[in-house]
Coordinates of C-alpha atoms in Angstrom, one line a residue:
Chain A
S1 CA 1.8 15.0 -10.0
S2 CA 4.2 13.0 -7.8
E3 CA 5.8 9.9 -9.3
L4 CA 8.1 7.4 -8.1
T5 CA 10.3 5.5 -10.6
Q6 CA 11.8 1.9 -10.0
D7 CA 13.8 -0.5 -12.4
P8 CA 11.2 -2.8 -14.0
A9 CA 13.3 -5.9 -12.8
V10 CA 16.6 -7.0 -11.4
S11 CA 18.3 -10.2 -10.7
V12 CA 20.6 -11.6 -8.3
A13 CA 22.6 -14.6 -7.7
L14 CA 21.8 -16.7 -4.6
G15 CA 23.7 -15.3 -1.6
Q16 CA 24.7 -12.2 -3.4
T17 CA 23.5 -8.6 -2.7
V18 CA 21.0 -6.5 -4.7
R19 CA 20.0 -3.1 -4.6
I20 CA 16.7 -1.7 -5.5
T21 CA 16.1 1.9 -6.1
C22 CA 13.3 4.3 -6.2
Q23 CA 13.5 7.9 -7.5
G24 CA 11.1 10.9 -7.2
D25 CA 11.0 14.4 -6.0
C26 CA 8.6 13.8 -3.2
L27 CA 11.5 11.7 -1.5
R28 CA 13.2 14.9 -0.7
S29 CA 10.5 15.8 1.8
S30 CA 9.0 12.3 2.9
Y31 CA 10.6 8.9 3.8
A32 CA 10.1 5.7 1.7
S33 CA 8.7 2.6 3.0
W34 CA 9.1 -0.7 1.0
Y35 CA 6.8 -3.7 0.4
Q36 CA 7.3 -7.0 -0.7
Q37 CA 4.8 -8.8 -2.8
K38 CA 4.8 -12.6 -3.8
A39 CA 2.4 -13.8 -6.7
G40 CA -1.1 -14.0 -5.6
R41 CA -0.3 -12.3 -2.1
A42 CA -1.1 -9.3 -0.4
P43 CA 1.9 -7.0 0.1
V44 CA 4.1 -7.1 3.2
L45 CA 5.9 -4.3 4.8
V46 CA 9.8 -4.8 4.9
I47 CA 11.2 -1.3 5.6
Y48 CA 9.5 1.8 6.8
A49 CA 10.8 5.2 7.6
K50 CA 13.7 5.0 5.3
H51 CA 15.6 2.2 7.2
N52 CA 13.4 0.6 9.9
R53 CA 12.5 -3.1 9.9
P54 CA 9.2 -4.4 11.3
S55 CA 9.3 -7.3 13.6
G56 CA 9.8 -10.6 11.9
I57 CA 11.5 -9.2 8.7
P58 CA 15.2 -10.7 8.3
Y59 CA 18.3 -8.6 8.8
R60 CA 19.3 -9.0 5.3
F61 CA 16.6 -6.3 4.3
S62 CA 17.9 -2.8 4.9
G63 CA 16.9 0.6 3.5
S64 CA 18.6 4.0 3.1
S65 CA 18.0 7.2 1.3
S66 CA 19.8 10.3 -0.1
G67 CA 18.2 13.3 -1.8
N68 CA 15.4 12.2 -4.1
K69 CA 16.5 8.5 -4.2
A70 CA 15.5 5.7 -1.6
S71 CA 17.1 2.2 -1.8
L72 CA 16.1 -1.3 -0.5
T73 CA 19.2 -3.5 -0.1
I74 CA 19.1 -7.4 0.2
T75 CA 22.3 -8.7 1.5
G76 CA 22.7 -12.5 0.9
A77 CA 19.6 -12.9 -1.2
Q78 CA 17.5 -15.9 -0.7
A79 CA 15.3 -17.9 -3.0
E80 CA 12.3 -16.7 -0.8
D81 CA 13.0 -13.2 -1.6
E82 CA 12.1 -13.5 -5.3
A83 CA 9.1 -11.2 -5.4
D84 CA 7.8 -7.7 -6.6
Y85 CA 9.1 -4.9 -4.4
Y86 CA 7.3 -1.4 -4.2
C87 CA 8.4 1.9 -2.6
I88 CA 5.8 4.4 -1.3
S89 CA 6.0 7.7 -0.1
R90 CA 3.7 10.8 0.7
D91 CA 3.2 12.8 -2.5
S92 CA 3.9 16.4 -3.0
S93 CA 0.6 17.4 -1.2
G94 CA 1.8 15.6 2.0
D95 CA -1.8 14.1 2.6
R96 CA -1.8 11.5 -0.2
Y97 CA 0.5 8.7 -1.1
V98 CA 2.1 7.4 -4.4
F99 CA 3.6 3.8 -5.0
G100 CA 6.7 3.2 -7.0
T101 CA 6.3 1.5 -10.2
G102 CA 7.6 -1.7 -8.8
T103 CA 10.8 -3.9 -9.2
K104 CA 10.5 -7.6 -10.1
V105 CA 13.4 -9.4 -8.2
T106 CA 14.7 -12.7 -9.5
V107 CA 16.9 -14.9 -7.6
L108 CA 19.1 -17.0 -9.9
Chain B
Q1 CA -5.2 -12.2 16.1
V2 CA -4.7 -8.6 14.2
Q3 CA -6.4 -8.8 10.9
L4 CA -8.4 -7.1 8.2
V5 CA -11.0 -8.7 6.0
E6 CA -12.2 -7.3 2.9
S7 CA -15.7 -8.0 1.4
G8 CA -18.0 -6.8 -1.1
G9 CA -16.2 -7.4 -4.4
G10 CA -17.9 -8.5 -7.6
V11 CA -18.8 -8.0 -11.2
V12 CA -20.5 -4.7 -11.9
Q13 CA -21.3 -2.8 -15.2
P14 CA -19.6 0.3 -16.0
G15 CA -21.6 3.4 -14.4
R16 CA -22.9 1.4 -11.4
S17 CA -21.9 1.5 -7.9
L18 CA -20.4 -1.0 -5.3
R19 CA -19.4 -0.9 -1.6
L20 CA -16.6 -2.6 -0.2
S21 CA -16.1 -3.3 3.3
C22 CA -13.1 -3.9 5.6
A23 CA -13.7 -5.4 9.0
A24 CA -10.8 -5.1 11.6
S25 CA -10.3 -7.4 14.3
G26 CA -7.6 -7.9 17.2
F27 CA -6.7 -4.3 17.7
T28 CA -8.3 -0.9 18.8
F29 CA -9.7 0.2 15.3
S30 CA -10.5 3.7 16.2
T31 CA -6.8 4.5 16.9
Y32 CA -5.3 3.7 13.5
D33 CA -5.6 5.1 9.9
I34 CA -7.1 2.8 7.4
H35 CA -6.1 2.8 3.7
W36 CA -7.4 1.4 0.4
V37 CA -5.0 0.1 -2.1
R38 CA -5.8 -1.4 -5.4
Q39 CA -4.0 -3.6 -8.0
A40 CA -5.2 -4.0 -11.5
P41 CA -4.5 -7.3 -13.2
G42 CA -0.8 -7.7 -13.9
K43 CA -0.2 -4.1 -12.7
G44 CA 1.4 -2.4 -9.9
L45 CA 0.0 -1.1 -6.6
E46 CA -2.1 2.2 -6.7
W47 CA -2.9 3.9 -3.5
V48 CA -6.7 4.8 -3.5
A49 CA -7.8 6.6 -0.2
I50 CA -7.2 7.0 3.5
I51 CA -9.4 7.7 6.6
W52 CA -7.7 9.0 9.5
Y53 CA -7.9 7.2 12.7
D54 CA -10.5 9.7 14.1
G55 CA -12.4 10.0 10.9
S56 CA -11.5 13.7 10.7
K57 CA -9.7 13.6 7.3
K58 CA -10.2 11.7 4.2
Y59 CA -8.0 11.8 1.1
Y60 CA -8.3 10.3 -2.4
A61 CA -6.2 9.6 -5.2
D62 CA -7.0 11.9 -8.2
S63 CA -8.1 8.8 -10.3
V64 CA -11.0 8.2 -7.9
K65 CA -11.8 11.6 -6.5
G66 CA -15.4 12.6 -6.7
R67 CA -16.4 9.0 -7.5
F68 CA -15.2 7.1 -4.6
S69 CA -16.0 7.8 -0.8
I70 CA -14.3 6.3 2.2
S71 CA -16.2 6.1 5.6
G72 CA -15.8 4.3 8.9
D73 CA -18.1 2.8 11.6
N74 CA -16.3 2.4 14.9
S75 CA -19.3 0.4 16.3
K76 CA -18.6 -2.3 13.7
N77 CA -14.8 -1.9 13.4
T78 CA -15.4 -1.5 9.7
V79 CA -14.3 0.9 7.0
Y80 CA -16.2 1.2 3.8
L81 CA -15.2 2.2 0.4
Q82 CA -18.3 3.4 -1.7
M83 CA -17.5 3.3 -5.4
N84 CA -19.9 5.2 -7.6
S85 CA -19.6 5.8 -11.5
L86 CA -17.4 2.8 -11.9
K87 CA -15.2 2.6 -15.0
V88 CA -13.5 -0.5 -16.5
D89 CA -10.2 1.1 -15.5
D90 CA -11.4 0.4 -11.8
T91 CA -11.2 -3.4 -12.3
A92 CA -8.7 -4.4 -9.7
V93 CA -8.1 -6.2 -6.4
Y94 CA -8.8 -3.9 -3.5
Y95 CA -6.9 -4.2 -0.6
C96 CA -7.4 -2.4 2.9
A97 CA -4.5 -1.9 5.1
R98 CA -3.8 -0.4 8.6
G99 CA -1.8 2.7 8.6
G100 CA -0.3 4.5 11.6
S101 CA -1.7 5.8 14.9
V102 CA -1.1 8.9 16.8
T103 CA 1.6 6.9 18.7
T104 CA 3.2 5.1 15.8
Y105 CA 4.8 5.8 12.4
R106 CA 1.8 7.2 10.3
D107 CA 3.2 6.0 6.9
A108 CA 3.8 2.2 7.4
F109 CA 1.0 -0.1 6.1
D110 CA 1.6 -2.9 8.5
I111 CA -1.4 -5.1 8.4
W112 CA -3.1 -5.9 5.1
G113 CA -6.3 -7.8 4.2
Q114 CA -6.4 -10.6 1.6
G115 CA -8.1 -8.4 -1.0
T116 CA -11.4 -8.5 -2.8
M117 CA -11.6 -8.6 -6.6
V118 CA -13.8 -5.9 -8.4
T119 CA -14.4 -6.3 -12.0
V120 CA -16.1 -3.6 -14.0
S121 CA -17.4 -5.1 -17.3
S122 CA -20.5 -4.8 -19.6

Protein backbone atom coordinates (compact mmCIF):
# COMPACT_ATOMS: atom_id res chain seq x y z
CA SER A 1 0.00 0.00 0.00
CA SER A 2 1.05 3.61 -0.53
CA GLU A 3 2.60 5.47 2.37
CA LEU A 4 3.75 9.03 2.88
CA THR A 5 6.34 9.60 5.57
CA GLN A 6 6.96 12.89 7.37
CA ASP A 7 9.26 13.84 10.22
CA PRO A 8 7.16 13.81 13.42
CA ALA A 9 8.29 17.22 14.65
CA VAL A 10 10.44 20.18 13.74
CA SER A 11 11.13 23.48 15.43
CA VAL A 12 12.04 26.85 14.00
CA ALA A 13 13.06 30.16 15.50
CA LEU A 14 10.70 33.05 14.94
CA GLY A 15 11.42 34.63 11.57
CA GLN A 16 13.59 31.79 10.34
CA THR A 17 12.96 29.23 7.60
CA VAL A 18 11.74 25.68 8.06
CA ARG A 19 11.29 22.92 5.51
CA ILE A 20 8.88 20.04 6.04
CA THR A 21 9.34 16.98 3.89
CA CYS A 22 7.02 14.22 2.71
CA GLN A 23 8.39 11.08 1.13
CA GLY A 24 6.72 8.21 -0.71
CA ASP A 25 6.73 6.35 -4.01
CA CYS A 26 3.30 7.67 -5.02
CA LEU A 27 4.84 11.16 -5.26
CA ARG A 28 6.61 10.03 -8.41
CA SER A 29 3.25 10.00 -10.21
CA SER A 30 1.04 12.42 -8.26
CA TYR A 31 1.49 15.92 -6.90
CA ALA A 32 1.35 16.60 -3.19
CA SER A 33 -0.90 19.07 -1.46
CA TRP A 34 -0.32 20.41 2.05
CA TYR A 35 -2.67 21.14 4.94
CA GLN A 36 -2.18 23.09 8.13
CA GLN A 37 -4.14 22.01 11.18
CA LYS A 38 -4.22 23.94 14.41
CA ALA A 39 -5.37 22.35 17.64
CA GLY A 40 -9.07 21.61 17.67
CA ARG A 41 -9.62 23.03 14.19
CA ALA A 42 -10.32 21.62 10.76
CA PRO A 43 -7.39 21.42 8.33
CA VAL A 44 -6.68 24.31 5.99
CA LEU A 45 -5.26 23.92 2.49
CA VAL A 46 -1.97 25.84 2.18
CA ILE A 47 -0.38 24.38 -0.97
CA TYR A 48 -1.87 22.35 -3.79
CA ALA A 49 -0.52 20.77 -6.96
CA LYS A 50 3.03 20.88 -5.66
CA HIS A 51 3.52 24.65 -5.39
CA ASN A 52 0.24 26.58 -5.77
CA ARG A 53 -1.08 28.75 -2.91
CA PRO A 54 -4.84 29.20 -2.45
CA SER A 55 -6.15 32.70 -2.06
CA GLY A 56 -5.44 34.09 1.40
CA ILE A 57 -2.44 31.90 2.16
CA PRO A 58 0.64 34.02 2.95
CA TYR A 59 3.52 34.16 0.50
CA ARG A 60 5.85 32.69 3.11
CA PHE A 61 4.36 29.26 2.34
CA SER A 62 5.85 27.53 -0.70
CA GLY A 63 5.97 24.02 -2.08
CA SER A 64 8.29 21.98 -4.24
CA SER A 65 8.98 18.40 -5.17
CA SER A 66 11.56 16.13 -6.72
CA GLY A 67 11.34 12.43 -7.35
CA ASN A 68 9.62 10.74 -4.45
CA LYS A 69 9.86 13.70 -2.10
CA ALA A 70 7.72 16.81 -1.64
CA SER A 71 8.53 19.77 0.56
CA LEU A 72 6.68 22.60 2.24
CA THR A 73 8.81 25.60 3.16
CA ILE A 74 7.85 28.39 5.53
CA THR A 75 10.14 31.37 4.95
CA GLY A 76 10.10 33.73 7.91
CA ALA A 77 8.02 31.60 10.25
CA GLN A 78 5.49 33.41 12.43
CA ALA A 79 4.04 32.39 15.77
CA GLU A 80 0.72 31.67 14.10
CA ASP A 81 2.37 29.04 11.89
CA GLU A 82 2.72 26.70 14.85
CA ALA A 83 0.54 23.77 13.87
CA ASP A 84 0.49 20.26 12.48
CA TYR A 85 1.17 19.95 8.77
CA TYR A 86 0.05 17.08 6.55
CA CYS A 87 0.87 16.20 2.98
CA ILE A 88 -1.53 14.22 0.80
CA SER A 89 -1.31 12.61 -2.59
CA ARG A 90 -3.16 10.11 -4.68
CA ASP A 91 -2.08 6.60 -3.87
CA SER A 92 -0.64 4.04 -6.28
CA SER A 93 -4.11 3.17 -7.60
CA GLY A 94 -4.62 6.76 -8.72
CA ASP A 95 -8.20 6.71 -7.45
CA ARG A 96 -7.69 6.98 -3.71
CA TYR A 97 -5.72 9.25 -1.47
CA VAL A 98 -3.19 8.92 1.30
CA PHE A 99 -2.19 11.44 3.96
CA GLY A 100 1.30 11.78 5.29
CA THR A 101 2.02 10.94 8.90
CA GLY A 102 2.07 14.61 9.87
CA THR A 103 4.69 17.05 11.20
CA LYS A 104 4.27 19.17 14.29
CA VAL A 105 5.90 22.56 13.78
CA THR A 106 6.93 24.51 16.87
CA VAL A 107 7.91 28.17 16.52
CA LEU A 108 10.39 29.16 19.20
CA GLN B 1 -21.00 31.74 2.22
CA VAL B 2 -19.34 28.57 0.96
CA GLN B 3 -19.52 25.98 3.70
CA LEU B 4 -19.93 22.35 4.64
CA VAL B 5 -21.70 21.25 7.81
CA GLU B 6 -21.45 17.72 9.15
CA SER B 7 -23.97 16.08 11.44
CA GLY B 8 -24.96 12.66 12.70
CA GLY B 9 -22.09 11.82 14.99
CA GLY B 10 -22.56 10.25 18.37
CA VAL B 11 -21.82 7.26 20.57
CA VAL B 12 -22.57 3.83 19.14
CA GLN B 13 -21.80 0.27 20.16
CA PRO B 14 -19.41 -1.92 18.17
CA GLY B 15 -21.15 -3.69 15.32
CA ARG B 16 -23.88 -1.06 15.00
CA SER B 17 -24.47 1.50 12.26
CA LEU B 18 -24.45 5.27 11.96
CA ARG B 19 -25.10 7.68 9.09
CA LEU B 20 -23.25 10.96 8.81
CA SER B 21 -24.47 13.88 6.73
CA CYS B 22 -22.52 16.66 5.04
CA ALA B 23 -24.69 19.59 3.98
CA ALA B 24 -23.24 21.98 1.43
CA SER B 25 -24.15 25.60 0.79
CA GLY B 26 -22.84 28.54 -1.17
CA PHE B 27 -21.66 26.61 -4.22
CA THR B 28 -22.96 24.37 -6.98
CA PHE B 29 -22.84 21.12 -5.09
CA SER B 30 -23.21 18.79 -8.06
CA THR B 31 -20.04 20.03 -9.73
CA TYR B 32 -17.55 19.14 -6.97
CA ASP B 33 -16.07 15.95 -5.58
CA ILE B 34 -16.76 15.44 -1.89
CA HIS B 35 -14.45 13.55 0.45
CA TRP B 36 -14.71 12.18 3.95
CA VAL B 37 -11.59 12.37 6.11
CA ARG B 38 -11.29 11.22 9.71
CA GLN B 39 -8.98 11.82 12.62
CA ALA B 40 -8.78 9.50 15.60
CA PRO B 41 -8.11 11.20 18.95
CA GLY B 42 -4.50 12.36 19.07
CA LYS B 43 -3.75 10.86 15.66
CA GLY B 44 -3.21 12.06 12.12
CA LEU B 45 -5.59 12.56 9.25
CA GLU B 46 -6.90 9.53 7.35
CA TRP B 47 -8.65 9.76 4.01
CA VAL B 48 -11.85 7.69 4.06
CA ALA B 49 -13.88 8.04 0.88
CA ILE B 50 -14.71 10.12 -2.19
CA ILE B 51 -17.80 10.56 -4.31
CA TRP B 52 -17.21 12.16 -7.67
CA TYR B 53 -19.03 15.37 -8.57
CA ASP B 54 -21.45 13.46 -10.82
CA GLY B 55 -21.85 10.52 -8.47
CA SER B 56 -20.40 8.15 -11.07
CA LYS B 57 -17.43 7.00 -9.02
CA LYS B 58 -16.96 6.16 -5.37
CA TYR B 59 -13.75 5.00 -3.75
CA TYR B 60 -12.89 3.93 -0.23
CA ALA B 61 -9.88 3.44 1.99
CA ASP B 62 -9.06 -0.21 2.59
CA SER B 63 -9.83 0.25 6.29
CA VAL B 64 -13.51 0.96 5.60
CA LYS B 65 -14.17 -0.77 2.28
CA GLY B 66 -17.15 -3.08 2.47
CA ARG B 67 -18.43 -1.44 5.67
CA PHE B 68 -18.86 2.23 4.72
CA SER B 69 -20.85 3.60 1.83
CA ILE B 70 -20.82 7.15 0.44
CA SER B 71 -23.79 8.63 -1.41
CA GLY B 72 -25.13 11.99 -2.47
CA ASP B 73 -28.50 13.72 -2.83
CA ASN B 74 -28.27 16.67 -5.20
CA SER B 75 -31.79 17.82 -4.31
CA LYS B 76 -30.62 18.33 -0.72
CA ASN B 77 -27.03 19.38 -1.47
CA THR B 78 -25.98 16.66 0.94
CA VAL B 79 -23.48 13.81 0.97
CA TYR B 80 -23.90 10.89 3.33
CA LEU B 81 -21.52 8.39 4.87
CA GLN B 82 -23.29 5.22 5.90
CA MET B 83 -21.11 3.40 8.41
CA ASN B 84 -21.96 -0.24 9.16
CA SER B 85 -20.29 -2.86 11.34
CA LEU B 86 -18.56 -0.14 13.30
CA LYS B 87 -15.39 -0.96 15.18
CA VAL B 88 -13.70 0.72 18.13
CA ASP B 89 -10.96 1.79 15.70
CA ASP B 90 -13.52 3.86 13.78
CA THR B 91 -13.67 6.30 16.69
CA ALA B 92 -12.69 9.66 15.23
CA VAL B 93 -13.72 13.13 14.20
CA TYR B 94 -15.17 12.82 10.72
CA TYR B 95 -14.73 15.74 8.34
CA CYS B 96 -16.22 16.23 4.93
CA ALA B 97 -14.20 18.27 2.48
CA ARG B 98 -14.79 19.73 -0.96
CA GLY B 99 -12.49 18.43 -3.63
CA GLY B 100 -12.09 19.64 -7.16
CA SER B 101 -14.41 19.91 -10.10
CA VAL B 102 -14.12 19.37 -13.81
CA THR B 103 -12.75 22.89 -14.14
CA THR B 104 -10.49 23.01 -11.09
CA TYR B 105 -7.65 20.96 -9.69
CA ARG B 106 -9.23 17.72 -8.54
CA ASP B 107 -6.93 16.99 -5.64
CA ALA B 108 -7.24 20.17 -3.54
CA PHE B 109 -9.57 19.90 -0.56
CA ASP B 110 -10.31 23.59 -0.26
CA ILE B 111 -13.39 23.70 1.98
CA TRP B 112 -13.78 21.65 5.16
CA GLY B 113 -16.59 21.22 7.60
CA GLN B 114 -16.14 21.58 11.33
CA GLY B 115 -16.24 17.83 11.89
CA THR B 116 -18.53 15.48 13.76
CA MET B 117 -17.34 13.09 16.49
CA VAL B 118 -18.08 9.39 16.26
CA THR B 119 -17.34 7.27 19.31
CA VAL B 120 -17.60 3.50 19.04
CA SER B 121 -17.67 1.99 22.47
CA SER B 122 -19.46 -0.70 24.42
